[in-house]
mmCIF file of C-alpha atoms in Angstrom:
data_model
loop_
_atom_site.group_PDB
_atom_site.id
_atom_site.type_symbol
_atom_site.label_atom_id
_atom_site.label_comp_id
_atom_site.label_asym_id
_atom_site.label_seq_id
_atom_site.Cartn_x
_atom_site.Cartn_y
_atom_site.Cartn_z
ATOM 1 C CA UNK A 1173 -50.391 7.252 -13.886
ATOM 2 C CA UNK A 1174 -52.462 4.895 -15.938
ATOM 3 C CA UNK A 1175 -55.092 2.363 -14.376
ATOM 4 C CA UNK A 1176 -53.232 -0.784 -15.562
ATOM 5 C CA UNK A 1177 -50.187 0.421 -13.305
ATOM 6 C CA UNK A 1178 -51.949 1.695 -10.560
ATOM 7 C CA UNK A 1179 -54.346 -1.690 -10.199
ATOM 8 C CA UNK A 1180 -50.716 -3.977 -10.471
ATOM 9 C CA UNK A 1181 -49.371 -2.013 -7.580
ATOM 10 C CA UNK A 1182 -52.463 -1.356 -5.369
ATOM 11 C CA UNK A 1183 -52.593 -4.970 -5.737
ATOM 12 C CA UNK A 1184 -48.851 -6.005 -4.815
ATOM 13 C CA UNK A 1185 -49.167 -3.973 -1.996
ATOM 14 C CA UNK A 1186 -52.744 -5.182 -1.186
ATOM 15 C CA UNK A 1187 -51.107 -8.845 -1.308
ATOM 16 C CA UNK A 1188 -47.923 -7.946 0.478
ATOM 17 C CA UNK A 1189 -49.696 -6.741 3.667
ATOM 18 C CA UNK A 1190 -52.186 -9.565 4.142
ATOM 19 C CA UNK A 1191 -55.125 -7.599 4.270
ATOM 20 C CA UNK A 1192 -57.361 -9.842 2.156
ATOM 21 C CA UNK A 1193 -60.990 -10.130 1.334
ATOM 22 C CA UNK A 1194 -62.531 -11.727 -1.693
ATOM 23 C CA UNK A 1195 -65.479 -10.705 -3.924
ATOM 24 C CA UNK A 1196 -65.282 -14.102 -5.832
ATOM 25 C CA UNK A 1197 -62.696 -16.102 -6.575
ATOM 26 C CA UNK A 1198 -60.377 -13.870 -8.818
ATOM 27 C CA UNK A 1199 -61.356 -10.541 -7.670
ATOM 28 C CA UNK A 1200 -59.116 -9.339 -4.234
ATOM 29 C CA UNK A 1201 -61.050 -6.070 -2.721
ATOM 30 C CA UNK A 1202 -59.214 -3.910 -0.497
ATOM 31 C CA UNK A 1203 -57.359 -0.477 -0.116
ATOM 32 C CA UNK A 1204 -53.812 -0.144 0.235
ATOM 33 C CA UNK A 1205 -52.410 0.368 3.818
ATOM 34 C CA UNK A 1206 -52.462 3.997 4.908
ATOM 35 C CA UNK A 1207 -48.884 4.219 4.775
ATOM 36 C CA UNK A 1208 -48.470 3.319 0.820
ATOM 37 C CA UNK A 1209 -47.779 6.668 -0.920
ATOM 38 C CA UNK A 1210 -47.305 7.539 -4.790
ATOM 39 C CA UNK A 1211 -44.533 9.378 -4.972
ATOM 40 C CA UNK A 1212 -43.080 9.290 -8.808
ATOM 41 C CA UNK A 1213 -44.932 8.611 -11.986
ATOM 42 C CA UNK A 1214 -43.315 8.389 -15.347
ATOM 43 C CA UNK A 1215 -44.856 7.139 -18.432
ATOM 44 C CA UNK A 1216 -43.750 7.066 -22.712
ATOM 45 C CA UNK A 1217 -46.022 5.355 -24.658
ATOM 46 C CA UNK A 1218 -43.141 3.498 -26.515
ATOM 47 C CA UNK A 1219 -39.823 2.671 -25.041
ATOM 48 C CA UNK A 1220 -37.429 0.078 -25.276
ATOM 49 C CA UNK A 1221 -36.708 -1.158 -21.964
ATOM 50 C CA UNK A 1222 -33.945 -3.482 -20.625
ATOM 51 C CA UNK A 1223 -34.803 -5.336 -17.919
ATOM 52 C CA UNK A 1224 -32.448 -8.341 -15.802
ATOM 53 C CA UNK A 1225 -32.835 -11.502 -16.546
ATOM 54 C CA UNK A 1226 -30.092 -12.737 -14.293
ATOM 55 C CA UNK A 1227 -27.574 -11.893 -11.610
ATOM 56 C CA UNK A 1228 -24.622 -10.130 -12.282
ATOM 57 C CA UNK A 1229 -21.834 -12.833 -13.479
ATOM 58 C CA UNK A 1230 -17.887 -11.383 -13.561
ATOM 59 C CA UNK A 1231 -17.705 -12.819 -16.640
ATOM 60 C CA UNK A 1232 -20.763 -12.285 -18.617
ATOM 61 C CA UNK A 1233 -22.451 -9.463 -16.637
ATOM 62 C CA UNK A 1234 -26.090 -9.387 -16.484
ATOM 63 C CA UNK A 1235 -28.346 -11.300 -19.089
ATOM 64 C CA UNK A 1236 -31.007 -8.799 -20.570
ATOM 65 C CA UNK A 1237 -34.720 -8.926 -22.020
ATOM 66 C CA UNK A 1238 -35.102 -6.473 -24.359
ATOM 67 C CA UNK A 1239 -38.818 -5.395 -24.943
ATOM 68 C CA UNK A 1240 -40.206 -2.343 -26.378
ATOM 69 C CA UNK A 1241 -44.202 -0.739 -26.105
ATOM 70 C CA UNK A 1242 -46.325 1.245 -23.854
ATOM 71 C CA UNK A 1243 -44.049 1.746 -20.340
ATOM 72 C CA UNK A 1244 -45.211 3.368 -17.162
ATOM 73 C CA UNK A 1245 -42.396 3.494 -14.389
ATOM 74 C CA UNK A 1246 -44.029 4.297 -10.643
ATOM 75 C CA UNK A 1247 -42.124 4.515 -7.090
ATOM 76 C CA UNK A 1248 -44.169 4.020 -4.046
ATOM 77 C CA UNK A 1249 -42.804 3.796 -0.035
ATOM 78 C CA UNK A 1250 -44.143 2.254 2.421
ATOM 79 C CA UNK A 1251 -43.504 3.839 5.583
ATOM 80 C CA UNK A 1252 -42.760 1.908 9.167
ATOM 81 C CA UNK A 1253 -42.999 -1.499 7.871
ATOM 82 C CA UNK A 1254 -42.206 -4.648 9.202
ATOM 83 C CA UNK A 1255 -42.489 -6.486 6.573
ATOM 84 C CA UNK A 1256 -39.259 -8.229 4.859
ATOM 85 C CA UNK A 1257 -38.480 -8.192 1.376
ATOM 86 C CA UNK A 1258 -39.027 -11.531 1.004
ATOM 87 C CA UNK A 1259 -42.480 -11.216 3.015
ATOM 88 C CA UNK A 1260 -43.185 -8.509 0.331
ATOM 89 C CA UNK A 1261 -42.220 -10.341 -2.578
ATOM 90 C CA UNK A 1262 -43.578 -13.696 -1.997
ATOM 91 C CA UNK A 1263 -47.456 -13.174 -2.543
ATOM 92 C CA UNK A 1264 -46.656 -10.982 -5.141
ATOM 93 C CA UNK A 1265 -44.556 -13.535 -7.354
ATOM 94 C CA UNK A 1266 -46.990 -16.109 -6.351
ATOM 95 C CA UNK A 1267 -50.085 -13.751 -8.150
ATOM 96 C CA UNK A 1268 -47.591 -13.350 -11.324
ATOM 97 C CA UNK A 1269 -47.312 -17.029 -11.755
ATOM 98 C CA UNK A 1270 -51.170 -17.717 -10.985
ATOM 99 C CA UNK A 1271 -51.488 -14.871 -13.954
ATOM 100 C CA UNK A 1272 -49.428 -17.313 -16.121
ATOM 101 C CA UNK A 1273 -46.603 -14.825 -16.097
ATOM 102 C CA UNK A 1274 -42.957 -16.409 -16.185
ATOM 103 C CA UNK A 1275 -40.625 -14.830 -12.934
ATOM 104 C CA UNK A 1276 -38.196 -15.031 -15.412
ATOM 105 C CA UNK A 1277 -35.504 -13.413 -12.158
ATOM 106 C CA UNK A 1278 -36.115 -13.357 -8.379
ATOM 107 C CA UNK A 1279 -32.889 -12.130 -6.345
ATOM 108 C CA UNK A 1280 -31.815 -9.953 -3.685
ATOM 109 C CA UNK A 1281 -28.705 -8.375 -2.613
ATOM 110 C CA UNK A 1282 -25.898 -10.741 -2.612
ATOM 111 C CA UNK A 1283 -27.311 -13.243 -4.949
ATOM 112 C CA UNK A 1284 -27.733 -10.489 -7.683
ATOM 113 C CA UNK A 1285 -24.443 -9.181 -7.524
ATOM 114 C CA UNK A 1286 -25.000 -6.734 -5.005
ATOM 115 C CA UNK A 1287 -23.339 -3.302 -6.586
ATOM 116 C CA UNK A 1288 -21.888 -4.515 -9.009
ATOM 117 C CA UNK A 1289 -25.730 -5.610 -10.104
ATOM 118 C CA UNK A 1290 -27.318 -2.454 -8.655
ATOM 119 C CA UNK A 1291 -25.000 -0.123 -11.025
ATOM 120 C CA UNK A 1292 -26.245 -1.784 -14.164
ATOM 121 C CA UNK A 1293 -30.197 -1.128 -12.852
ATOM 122 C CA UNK A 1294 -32.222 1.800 -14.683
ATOM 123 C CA UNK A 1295 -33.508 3.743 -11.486
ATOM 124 C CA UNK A 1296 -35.953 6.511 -11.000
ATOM 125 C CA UNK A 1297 -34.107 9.559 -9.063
ATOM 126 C CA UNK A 1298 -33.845 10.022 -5.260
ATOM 127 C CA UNK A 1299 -35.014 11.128 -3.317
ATOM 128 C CA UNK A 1300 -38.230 9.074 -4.972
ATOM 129 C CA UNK A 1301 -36.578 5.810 -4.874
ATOM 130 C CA UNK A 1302 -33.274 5.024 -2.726
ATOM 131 C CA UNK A 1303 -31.135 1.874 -3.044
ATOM 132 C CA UNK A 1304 -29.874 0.313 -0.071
ATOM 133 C CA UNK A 1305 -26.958 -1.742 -1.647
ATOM 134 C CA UNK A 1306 -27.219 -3.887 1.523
ATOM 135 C CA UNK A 1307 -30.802 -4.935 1.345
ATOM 136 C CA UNK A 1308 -32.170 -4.881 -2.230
ATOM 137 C CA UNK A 1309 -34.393 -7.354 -4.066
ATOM 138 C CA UNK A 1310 -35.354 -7.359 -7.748
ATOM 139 C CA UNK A 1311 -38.288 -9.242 -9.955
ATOM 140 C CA UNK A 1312 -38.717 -9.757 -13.956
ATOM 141 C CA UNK A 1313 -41.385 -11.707 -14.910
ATOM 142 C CA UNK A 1314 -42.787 -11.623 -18.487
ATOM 143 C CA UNK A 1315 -46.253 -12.832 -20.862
ATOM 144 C CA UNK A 1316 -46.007 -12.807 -24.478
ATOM 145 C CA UNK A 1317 -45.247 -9.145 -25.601
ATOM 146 C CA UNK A 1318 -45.506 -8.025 -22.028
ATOM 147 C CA UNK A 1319 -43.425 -7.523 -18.761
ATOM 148 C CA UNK A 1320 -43.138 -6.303 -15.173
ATOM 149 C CA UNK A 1321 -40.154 -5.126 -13.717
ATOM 150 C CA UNK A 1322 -39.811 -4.690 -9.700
ATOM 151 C CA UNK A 1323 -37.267 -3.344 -7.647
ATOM 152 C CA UNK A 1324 -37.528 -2.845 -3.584
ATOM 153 C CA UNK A 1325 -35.145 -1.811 -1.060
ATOM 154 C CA UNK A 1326 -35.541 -1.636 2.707
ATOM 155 C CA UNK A 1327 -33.796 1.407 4.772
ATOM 156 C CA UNK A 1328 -34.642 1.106 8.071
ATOM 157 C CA UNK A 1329 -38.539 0.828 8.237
ATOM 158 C CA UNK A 1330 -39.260 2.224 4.770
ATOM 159 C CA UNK A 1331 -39.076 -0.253 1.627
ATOM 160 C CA UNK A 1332 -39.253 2.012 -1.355
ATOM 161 C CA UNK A 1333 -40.604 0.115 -4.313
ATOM 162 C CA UNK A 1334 -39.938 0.650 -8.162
ATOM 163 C CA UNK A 1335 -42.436 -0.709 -10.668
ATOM 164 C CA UNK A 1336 -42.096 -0.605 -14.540
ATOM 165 C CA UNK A 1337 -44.819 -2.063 -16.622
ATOM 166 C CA UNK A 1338 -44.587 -2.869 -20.285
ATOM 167 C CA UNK A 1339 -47.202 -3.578 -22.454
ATOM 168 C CA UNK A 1340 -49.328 -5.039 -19.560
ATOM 169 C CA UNK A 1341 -53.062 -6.035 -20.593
ATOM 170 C CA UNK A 1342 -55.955 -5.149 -18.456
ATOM 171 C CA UNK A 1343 -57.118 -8.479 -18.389
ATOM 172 C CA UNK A 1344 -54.381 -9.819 -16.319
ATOM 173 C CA UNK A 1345 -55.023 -7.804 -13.429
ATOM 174 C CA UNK A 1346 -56.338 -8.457 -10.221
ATOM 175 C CA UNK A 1347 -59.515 -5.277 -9.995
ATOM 176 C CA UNK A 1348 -58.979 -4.174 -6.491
ATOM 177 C CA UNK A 1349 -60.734 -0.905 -5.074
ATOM 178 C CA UNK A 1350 -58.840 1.939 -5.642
ATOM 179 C CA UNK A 1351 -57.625 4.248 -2.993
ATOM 180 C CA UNK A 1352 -56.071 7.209 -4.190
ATOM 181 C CA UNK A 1353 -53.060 8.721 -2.366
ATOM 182 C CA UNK A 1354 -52.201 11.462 -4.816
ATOM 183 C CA UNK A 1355 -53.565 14.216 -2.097
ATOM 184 C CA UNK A 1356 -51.055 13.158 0.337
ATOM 185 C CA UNK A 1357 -48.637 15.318 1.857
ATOM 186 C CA UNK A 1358 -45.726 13.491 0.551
ATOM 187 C CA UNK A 1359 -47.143 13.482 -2.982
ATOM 188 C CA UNK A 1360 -47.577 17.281 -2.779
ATOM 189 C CA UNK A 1361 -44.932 17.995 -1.852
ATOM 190 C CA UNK A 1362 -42.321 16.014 -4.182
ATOM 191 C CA UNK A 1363 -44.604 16.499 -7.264
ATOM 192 C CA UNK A 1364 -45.161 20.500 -6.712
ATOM 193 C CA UNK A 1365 -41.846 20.876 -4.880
ATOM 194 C CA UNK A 1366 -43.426 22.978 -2.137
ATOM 195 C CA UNK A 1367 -46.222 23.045 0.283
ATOM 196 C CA UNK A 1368 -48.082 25.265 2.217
ATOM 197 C CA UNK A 1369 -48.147 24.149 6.393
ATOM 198 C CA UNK A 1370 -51.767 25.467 6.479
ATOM 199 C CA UNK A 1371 -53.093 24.727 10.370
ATOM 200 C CA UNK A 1372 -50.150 26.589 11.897
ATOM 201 C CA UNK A 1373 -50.914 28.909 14.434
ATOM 202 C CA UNK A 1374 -49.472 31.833 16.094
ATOM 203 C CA UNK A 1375 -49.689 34.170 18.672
ATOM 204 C CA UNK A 1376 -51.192 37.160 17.809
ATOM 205 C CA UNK A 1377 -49.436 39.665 15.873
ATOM 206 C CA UNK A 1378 -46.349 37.403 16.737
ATOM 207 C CA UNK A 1379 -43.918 34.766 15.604
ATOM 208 C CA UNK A 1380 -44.581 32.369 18.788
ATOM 209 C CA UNK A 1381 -45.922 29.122 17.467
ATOM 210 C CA UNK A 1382 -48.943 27.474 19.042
ATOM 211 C CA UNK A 1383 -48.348 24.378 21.424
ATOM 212 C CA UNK A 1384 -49.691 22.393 18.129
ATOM 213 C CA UNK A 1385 -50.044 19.381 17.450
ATOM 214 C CA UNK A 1386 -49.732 20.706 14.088
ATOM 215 C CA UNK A 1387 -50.816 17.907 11.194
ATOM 216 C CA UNK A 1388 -48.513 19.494 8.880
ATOM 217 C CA UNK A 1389 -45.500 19.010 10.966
ATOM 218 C CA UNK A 1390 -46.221 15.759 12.173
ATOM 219 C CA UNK A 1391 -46.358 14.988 8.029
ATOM 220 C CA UNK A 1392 -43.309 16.816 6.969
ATOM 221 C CA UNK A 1393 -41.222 15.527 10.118
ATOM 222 C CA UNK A 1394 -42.392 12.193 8.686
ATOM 223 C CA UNK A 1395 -41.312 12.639 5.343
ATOM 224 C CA UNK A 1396 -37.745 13.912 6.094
ATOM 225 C CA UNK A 1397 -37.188 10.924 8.116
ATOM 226 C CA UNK A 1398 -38.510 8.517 5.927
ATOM 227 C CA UNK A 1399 -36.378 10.259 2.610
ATOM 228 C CA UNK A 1400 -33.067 11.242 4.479
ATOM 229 C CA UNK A 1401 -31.856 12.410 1.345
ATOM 230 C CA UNK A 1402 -33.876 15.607 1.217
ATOM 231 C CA UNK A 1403 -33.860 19.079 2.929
ATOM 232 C CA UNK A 1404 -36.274 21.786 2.993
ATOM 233 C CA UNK A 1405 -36.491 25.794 3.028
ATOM 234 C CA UNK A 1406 -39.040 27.170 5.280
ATOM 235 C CA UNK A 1407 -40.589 30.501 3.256
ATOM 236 C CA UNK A 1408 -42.446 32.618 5.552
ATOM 237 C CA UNK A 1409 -45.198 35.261 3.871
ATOM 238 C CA UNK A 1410 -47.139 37.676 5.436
ATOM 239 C CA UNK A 1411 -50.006 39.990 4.006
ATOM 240 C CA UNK A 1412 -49.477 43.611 2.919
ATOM 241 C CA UNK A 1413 -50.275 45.343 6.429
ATOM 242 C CA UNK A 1414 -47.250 47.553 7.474
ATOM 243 C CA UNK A 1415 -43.425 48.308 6.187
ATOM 244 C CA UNK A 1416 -41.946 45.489 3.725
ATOM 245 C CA UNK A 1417 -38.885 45.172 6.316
ATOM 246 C CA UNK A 1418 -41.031 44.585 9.111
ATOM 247 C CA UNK A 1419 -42.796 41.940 7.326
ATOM 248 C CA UNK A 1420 -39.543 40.255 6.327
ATOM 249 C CA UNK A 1421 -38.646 40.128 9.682
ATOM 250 C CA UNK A 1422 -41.433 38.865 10.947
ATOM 251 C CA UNK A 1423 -42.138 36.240 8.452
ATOM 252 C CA UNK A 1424 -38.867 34.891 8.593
ATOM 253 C CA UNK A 1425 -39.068 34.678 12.597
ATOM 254 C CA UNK A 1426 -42.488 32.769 11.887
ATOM 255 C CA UNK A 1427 -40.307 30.807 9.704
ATOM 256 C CA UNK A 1428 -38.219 29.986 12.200
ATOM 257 C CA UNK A 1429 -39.920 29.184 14.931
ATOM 258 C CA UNK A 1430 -41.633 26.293 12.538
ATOM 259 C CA UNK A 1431 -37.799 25.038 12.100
ATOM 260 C CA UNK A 1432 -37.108 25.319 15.727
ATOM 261 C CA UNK A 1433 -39.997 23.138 16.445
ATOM 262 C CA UNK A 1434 -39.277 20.384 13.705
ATOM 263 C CA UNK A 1435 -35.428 20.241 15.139
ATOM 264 C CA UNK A 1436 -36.515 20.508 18.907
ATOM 265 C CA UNK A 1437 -39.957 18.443 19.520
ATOM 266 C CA UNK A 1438 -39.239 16.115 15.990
ATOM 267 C CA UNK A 1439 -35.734 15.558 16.420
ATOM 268 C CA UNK A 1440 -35.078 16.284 12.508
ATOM 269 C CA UNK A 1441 -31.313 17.311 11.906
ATOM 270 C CA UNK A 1442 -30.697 21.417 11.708
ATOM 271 C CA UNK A 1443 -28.552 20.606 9.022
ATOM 272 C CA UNK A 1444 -31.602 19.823 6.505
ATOM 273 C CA UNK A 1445 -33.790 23.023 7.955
ATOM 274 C CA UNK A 1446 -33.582 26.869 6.954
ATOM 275 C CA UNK A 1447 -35.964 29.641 7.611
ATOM 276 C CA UNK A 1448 -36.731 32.281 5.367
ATOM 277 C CA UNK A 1449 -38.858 35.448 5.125
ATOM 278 C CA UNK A 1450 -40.100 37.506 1.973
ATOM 279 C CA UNK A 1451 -43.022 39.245 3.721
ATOM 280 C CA UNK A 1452 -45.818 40.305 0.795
ATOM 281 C CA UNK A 1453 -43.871 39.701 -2.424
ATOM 282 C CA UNK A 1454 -45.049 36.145 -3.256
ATOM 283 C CA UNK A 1455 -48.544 36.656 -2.157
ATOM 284 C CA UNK A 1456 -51.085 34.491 -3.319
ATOM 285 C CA UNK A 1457 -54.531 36.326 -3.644
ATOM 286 C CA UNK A 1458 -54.855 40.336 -3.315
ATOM 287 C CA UNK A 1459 -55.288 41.469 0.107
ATOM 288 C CA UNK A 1460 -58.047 43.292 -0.298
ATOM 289 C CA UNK A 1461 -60.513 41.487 2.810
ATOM 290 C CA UNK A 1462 -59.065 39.479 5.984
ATOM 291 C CA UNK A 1463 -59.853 36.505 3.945
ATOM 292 C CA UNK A 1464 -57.132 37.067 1.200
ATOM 293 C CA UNK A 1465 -55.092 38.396 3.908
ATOM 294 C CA UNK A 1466 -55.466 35.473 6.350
ATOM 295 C CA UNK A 1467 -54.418 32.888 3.098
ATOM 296 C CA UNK A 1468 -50.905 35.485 2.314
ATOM 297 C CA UNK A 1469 -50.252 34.889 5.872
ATOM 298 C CA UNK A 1470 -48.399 31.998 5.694
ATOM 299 C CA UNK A 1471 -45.230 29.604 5.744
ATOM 300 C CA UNK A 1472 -44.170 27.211 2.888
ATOM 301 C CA UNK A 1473 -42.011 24.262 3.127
ATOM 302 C CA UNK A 1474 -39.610 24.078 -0.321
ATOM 303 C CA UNK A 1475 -38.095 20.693 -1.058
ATOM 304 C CA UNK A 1476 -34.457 20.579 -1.924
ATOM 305 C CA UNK A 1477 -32.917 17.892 -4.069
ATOM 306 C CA UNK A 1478 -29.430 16.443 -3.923
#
């Protein structure tokens, strides 16, 4: 992710929410709410890129800006929001045209062309970005040689938010303090594919799961209701100590027990959980002290893709 397309978005989202203080004049200063994630990144350092220029027409389709140089694509979400598109978009097209950049399109839904416009959009993959074809909203707004292309949808109380920058000059940005979110749990666990649930805990020599609250579920419960797209595995691991069956056994009733507790006190759908166990033969240090051991012991959460 480069700087130019992280300080554009930090600062549409900084905008959108309204939480606004001012070091001078020009300069907004402020981290993004809590519940904007990263999610996808994607850059080429030259691409030609079509981007809408107007609604979708039965006749002549969709009219199209062609512009080609240094492109960075990212996807954010917003989680339990209250904010409309249009509350979104509104403070955001008004710092585009105080940037002198023409909003060369502002639409949504049935005003673009709803699907009939939304097939003819270039859009990162689910589960990273969705498109509700109900409630959708697109920008294009250009300056000289450059661009800015944003797409949002709303499903239920997540907007996921598309933004592809072309050419964009640091000088027409808006410096706001940078909050990085590439640590989160979400961002972990679609970039890697997998994450370890590392404050579980369990009854002694057992696969009964603590009474919790256990961050890591709360997080992952979070994320498979905010991307309903997505399933997961559960891979339990254990250390070396005993028979390889045993350990199976026990790491996939560890396993489990963590799936039983995301469908039972989280209320995620059974459908999008399994559980299971491989004992010691992904381990991830030697288990030569109660240290290593402790880390092998452990259960993963794998992200599957439609």
């Amino acid at each position: 992710m480069t700087n130019t397309t992280q300080k554009i978005v930090k600062t549409f989202f900084t905008t959108a929410a309204c939480f606004m203080c001012f070091m001078n004049t020009n300069v907004a200063a402020i981290d993004l709410p809590s519940s904007a994630k990263l999610v996808a990144s994607d850059q080429s350092d030259t691409k030609n890129i079509s981007l809408a220029l107007s609604s979708w027409d039965r006749e002549r389709g969709i009219s199209r800006l062609n512009i080609t140089g240094k492109t960075v694509t990212n996807v954010y979400q917003i989680d339990g929001t209250s904010l409309t598109l249009d509350q979104m978009f509104k403070p955001i097209i008004d710092d585009l045209e105080n940037r002198k950049f023409s909003v060369e399109l502002y639409c949504n839904t049935q005003v673009c062309g709803g699907f009939n416009f939304r097939k003819n959009l270039e859009i990162f993959k689910p589960p990273f970005m969705l498109i509700n074809v109900a409630n959708y909203s697109v920008v294009t707004a250009k300056k000289d040689n450059t661009a800015v292309s944003l797409i949002a949808s709303k499903l239920g109380t997540t907007i996921y938010l598309q933004v592809v920058s072309i050419g964009i000059n640091e000088n027409d940005l808006i410096q706001p303090d940078i909050k990085s979110e590439t640590n989160s749990f979400s961002f972990t666990l679609i970039n890697e594919g997998a994450i370890v649930l590392d404050d579980l805990i369990y009854r002694s020599g057992s696969s009964t799961l603590g009474d919790g609250p256990f961050n890591s579920l709360l997080e992952l419960a979070r994320f498979l209701k905010s991307t309903p797209t997505a399933s997961i595995i559960l891979v339990g691991h254990s250390d070396s100590t005993g028979e390889l069956s045993q350990n199976i056994e026990l790491s996939k009733n560890r396993a489990q027990a963590v799936a039983d507790r995301l469908i039972n006190s989280h209320s995620i759908d059974q459908s999008r959980i399994s559980a299971e166990g491989i004992g010691f033969l992904s381990p991830k240090t030697n288990n030569s002290t109660e240290i290593s051991r402790k880390k092998n012991r452990r259960v993963e959460a794998v992200l599957i893709l439609p």
